[in-house]
């Protein structure tokens, strides 16, 4: 009976630890929403405080801060990785991420991270929505409609 009680208590402790980790490993009160189309390039900027000018900046998919750096798509050290590019403007305190040749698979949550050596990293969240290919005929039709309204 003691063994059963011991197993039950450890099982309960593990469940509580997993729940606590899951509930607390979230990020960011606000989310920047970005919309674009397949085949386009899109950029979004992430700001940081001046004391982090020389810190590592990075971007990852998802919304789990605890694993973000290990799963980084790009960092300020590598600057370019395939379709992803990161440019750090230390004067303005922002880094810009550009994703080229977007596909609908690029849709989803991203975290901008700034590494802090003595504390938890700083994050901001971006939600990217990539819609189907935008045809040039629909752009021309929209332009024509607007032009007709102004006659």
mmCIF file of C-alpha atoms in Angstrom:
data_model
loop_
_atom_site.group_PDB
_atom_site.id
_atom_site.type_symbol
_atom_site.label_atom_id
_atom_site.label_comp_id
_atom_site.label_asym_id
_atom_site.label_seq_id
_atom_site.Cartn_x
_atom_site.Cartn_y
_atom_site.Cartn_z
ATOM 1 C CA UNK A 1 0.000 0.000 0.000
ATOM 2 C CA UNK A 2 2.869 2.373 0.804
ATOM 3 C CA UNK A 3 4.354 1.737 -2.627
ATOM 4 C CA UNK A 4 1.058 2.591 -4.298
ATOM 5 C CA UNK A 5 0.800 5.809 -2.275
ATOM 6 C CA UNK A 6 4.415 6.681 -3.174
ATOM 7 C CA UNK A 7 3.785 6.108 -6.910
ATOM 8 C CA UNK A 8 0.568 8.131 -6.777
ATOM 9 C CA UNK A 9 2.310 11.102 -5.100
ATOM 10 C CA UNK A 10 5.158 11.114 -7.630
ATOM 11 C CA UNK A 11 2.729 10.786 -10.511
ATOM 12 C CA UNK A 12 0.743 13.746 -9.163
ATOM 13 C CA UNK A 13 3.931 15.794 -8.744
ATOM 14 C CA UNK A 14 4.979 15.083 -12.342
ATOM 15 C CA UNK A 15 1.531 16.054 -13.651
ATOM 16 C CA UNK A 16 1.620 19.325 -11.693
ATOM 17 C CA UNK A 17 5.136 20.100 -12.944
ATOM 18 C CA UNK A 18 4.124 19.474 -16.565
ATOM 19 C CA UNK A 19 0.990 21.597 -16.140
ATOM 20 C CA UNK A 20 2.954 24.415 -14.507
ATOM 21 C CA UNK A 21 5.569 24.360 -17.287
ATOM 22 C CA UNK A 22 2.909 24.323 -19.991
ATOM 23 C CA UNK A 23 0.925 27.179 -18.451
ATOM 24 C CA UNK A 24 3.914 29.383 -17.649
ATOM 25 C CA UNK A 25 5.891 28.777 -20.869
ATOM 26 C CA UNK A 26 3.848 31.294 -22.779
ATOM 27 C CA UNK A 27 4.798 34.657 -24.025
ATOM 28 C CA UNK A 28 3.751 38.144 -24.534
ATOM 29 C CA UNK A 29 0.686 40.177 -23.665
ATOM 30 C CA UNK A 30 0.390 41.596 -27.168
ATOM 31 C CA UNK A 31 0.889 40.030 -30.571
ATOM 32 C CA UNK A 32 1.819 41.881 -33.762
ATOM 33 C CA UNK A 33 -0.296 40.557 -36.632
ATOM 34 C CA UNK A 34 1.225 40.491 -40.125
ATOM 35 C CA UNK A 35 -0.639 39.465 -43.283
ATOM 36 C CA UNK A 36 0.855 38.685 -46.667
ATOM 37 C CA UNK A 37 0.502 36.464 -49.729
ATOM 38 C CA UNK A 38 2.258 33.409 -51.114
ATOM 39 C CA UNK A 39 5.315 34.293 -53.158
ATOM 40 C CA UNK A 40 5.699 37.724 -51.531
ATOM 41 C CA UNK A 41 8.392 38.805 -49.074
ATOM 42 C CA UNK A 42 7.383 40.187 -45.705
ATOM 43 C CA UNK A 43 9.263 42.014 -42.967
ATOM 44 C CA UNK A 44 8.431 42.672 -39.344
ATOM 45 C CA UNK A 45 10.367 44.585 -36.711
ATOM 46 C CA UNK A 46 11.047 43.738 -33.095
ATOM 47 C CA UNK A 47 12.153 46.444 -30.677
ATOM 48 C CA UNK A 48 14.452 46.183 -27.681
ATOM 49 C CA UNK A 49 15.874 48.453 -24.979
ATOM 50 C CA UNK A 50 19.211 50.197 -25.554
ATOM 51 C CA UNK A 51 21.052 48.144 -22.910
ATOM 52 C CA UNK A 52 20.624 45.096 -25.193
ATOM 53 C CA UNK A 53 22.345 46.660 -28.226
ATOM 54 C CA UNK A 54 25.128 44.090 -28.208
ATOM 55 C CA UNK A 55 23.003 41.124 -27.159
ATOM 56 C CA UNK A 56 22.144 38.242 -29.455
ATOM 57 C CA UNK A 57 18.836 38.675 -31.297
ATOM 58 C CA UNK A 58 16.940 35.735 -32.774
ATOM 59 C CA UNK A 59 13.622 34.537 -34.180
ATOM 60 C CA UNK A 60 11.905 31.181 -33.748
ATOM 61 C CA UNK A 61 8.613 29.552 -34.692
ATOM 62 C CA UNK A 62 6.010 28.865 -32.058
ATOM 63 C CA UNK A 63 5.323 30.497 -28.717
ATOM 64 C CA UNK A 64 7.515 28.560 -26.285
ATOM 65 C CA UNK A 65 10.193 30.863 -24.845
ATOM 66 C CA UNK A 66 11.989 27.998 -23.085
ATOM 67 C CA UNK A 67 13.014 26.368 -26.391
ATOM 68 C CA UNK A 68 13.150 29.397 -28.678
ATOM 69 C CA UNK A 69 16.914 29.987 -28.805
ATOM 70 C CA UNK A 70 17.667 26.291 -29.392
ATOM 71 C CA UNK A 71 15.165 26.303 -32.294
ATOM 72 C CA UNK A 72 16.129 29.694 -33.728
ATOM 73 C CA UNK A 73 15.547 30.093 -37.459
ATOM 74 C CA UNK A 74 18.054 32.931 -37.609
ATOM 75 C CA UNK A 75 20.208 34.969 -35.212
ATOM 76 C CA UNK A 76 22.007 38.290 -35.354
ATOM 77 C CA UNK A 77 25.241 36.264 -35.569
ATOM 78 C CA UNK A 78 24.215 34.394 -38.731
ATOM 79 C CA UNK A 79 22.128 37.203 -40.315
ATOM 80 C CA UNK A 80 20.901 35.043 -43.253
ATOM 81 C CA UNK A 81 19.539 31.517 -43.338
ATOM 82 C CA UNK A 82 17.804 30.500 -46.550
ATOM 83 C CA UNK A 83 14.685 32.654 -46.929
ATOM 84 C CA UNK A 84 15.179 34.317 -43.522
ATOM 85 C CA UNK A 85 17.248 37.457 -42.955
ATOM 86 C CA UNK A 86 17.797 39.424 -39.724
ATOM 87 C CA UNK A 87 19.071 43.024 -39.733
ATOM 88 C CA UNK A 88 19.852 44.702 -36.404
ATOM 89 C CA UNK A 89 19.597 48.502 -36.259
ATOM 90 C CA UNK A 90 21.313 49.250 -32.961
ATOM 91 C CA UNK A 91 20.679 52.998 -33.255
ATOM 92 C CA UNK A 92 16.889 52.617 -33.347
ATOM 93 C CA UNK A 93 16.838 49.568 -31.059
ATOM 94 C CA UNK A 94 14.983 47.347 -33.516
ATOM 95 C CA UNK A 95 15.817 44.280 -35.496
ATOM 96 C CA UNK A 96 13.967 43.462 -38.669
ATOM 97 C CA UNK A 97 13.234 39.977 -39.899
ATOM 98 C CA UNK A 98 12.549 39.433 -43.595
ATOM 99 C CA UNK A 99 11.079 36.213 -44.959
ATOM 100 C CA UNK A 100 11.193 35.856 -48.741
ATOM 101 C CA UNK A 101 9.138 33.645 -51.074
ATOM 102 C CA UNK A 102 6.390 33.115 -48.513
ATOM 103 C CA UNK A 103 4.267 29.967 -48.519
ATOM 104 C CA UNK A 104 1.148 29.179 -46.525
ATOM 105 C CA UNK A 105 3.335 26.886 -44.398
ATOM 106 C CA UNK A 106 5.041 30.041 -43.070
ATOM 107 C CA UNK A 107 1.766 31.050 -41.382
ATOM 108 C CA UNK A 108 1.812 30.837 -37.616
ATOM 109 C CA UNK A 109 3.379 32.187 -34.454
ATOM 110 C CA UNK A 110 6.916 33.541 -34.208
ATOM 111 C CA UNK A 111 8.888 34.886 -31.257
ATOM 112 C CA UNK A 112 11.479 37.642 -31.472
ATOM 113 C CA UNK A 113 14.047 37.015 -28.764
ATOM 114 C CA UNK A 114 16.792 39.113 -27.191
ATOM 115 C CA UNK A 115 19.299 37.175 -25.110
ATOM 116 C CA UNK A 116 20.002 38.409 -21.599
ATOM 117 C CA UNK A 117 22.943 36.661 -19.990
ATOM 118 C CA UNK A 118 21.923 37.206 -16.379
ATOM 119 C CA UNK A 119 18.145 36.852 -16.689
ATOM 120 C CA UNK A 120 15.323 35.403 -18.756
ATOM 121 C CA UNK A 121 15.446 36.473 -22.417
ATOM 122 C CA UNK A 122 13.080 39.218 -23.617
ATOM 123 C CA UNK A 123 10.434 38.254 -26.185
ATOM 124 C CA UNK A 124 7.846 39.803 -28.456
ATOM 125 C CA UNK A 125 5.291 37.838 -30.462
ATOM 126 C CA UNK A 126 4.338 37.980 -34.136
ATOM 127 C CA UNK A 127 1.472 36.154 -35.824
ATOM 128 C CA UNK A 128 2.028 35.746 -39.570
ATOM 129 C CA UNK A 129 -0.861 34.903 -41.875
ATOM 130 C CA UNK A 130 0.029 33.982 -45.444
ATOM 131 C CA UNK A 131 -2.927 33.812 -47.809
ATOM 132 C CA UNK A 132 -3.063 32.102 -51.194
ATOM 133 C CA UNK A 133 -1.294 33.565 -54.179
ATOM 134 C CA UNK A 134 -2.504 37.051 -55.025
ATOM 135 C CA UNK A 135 -2.972 37.352 -58.766
ATOM 136 C CA UNK A 136 -1.963 40.429 -60.703
ATOM 137 C CA UNK A 137 -5.391 40.519 -62.380
ATOM 138 C CA UNK A 138 -7.062 41.174 -59.010
ATOM 139 C CA UNK A 139 -4.580 43.995 -58.359
ATOM 140 C CA UNK A 140 -5.370 45.531 -61.770
ATOM 141 C CA UNK A 141 -9.131 45.192 -61.163
ATOM 142 C CA UNK A 142 -8.828 46.928 -57.798
ATOM 143 C CA UNK A 143 -6.739 49.722 -59.320
ATOM 144 C CA UNK A 144 -9.225 50.143 -62.160
ATOM 145 C CA UNK A 145 -12.150 50.328 -59.729
ATOM 146 C CA UNK A 146 -10.414 52.981 -57.629
ATOM 147 C CA UNK A 147 -9.502 54.972 -60.748
ATOM 148 C CA UNK A 148 -13.114 54.876 -61.932
ATOM 149 C CA UNK A 149 -14.358 56.237 -58.600
ATOM 150 C CA UNK A 150 -12.141 59.303 -58.901
ATOM 151 C CA UNK A 151 -13.354 60.357 -62.357
#
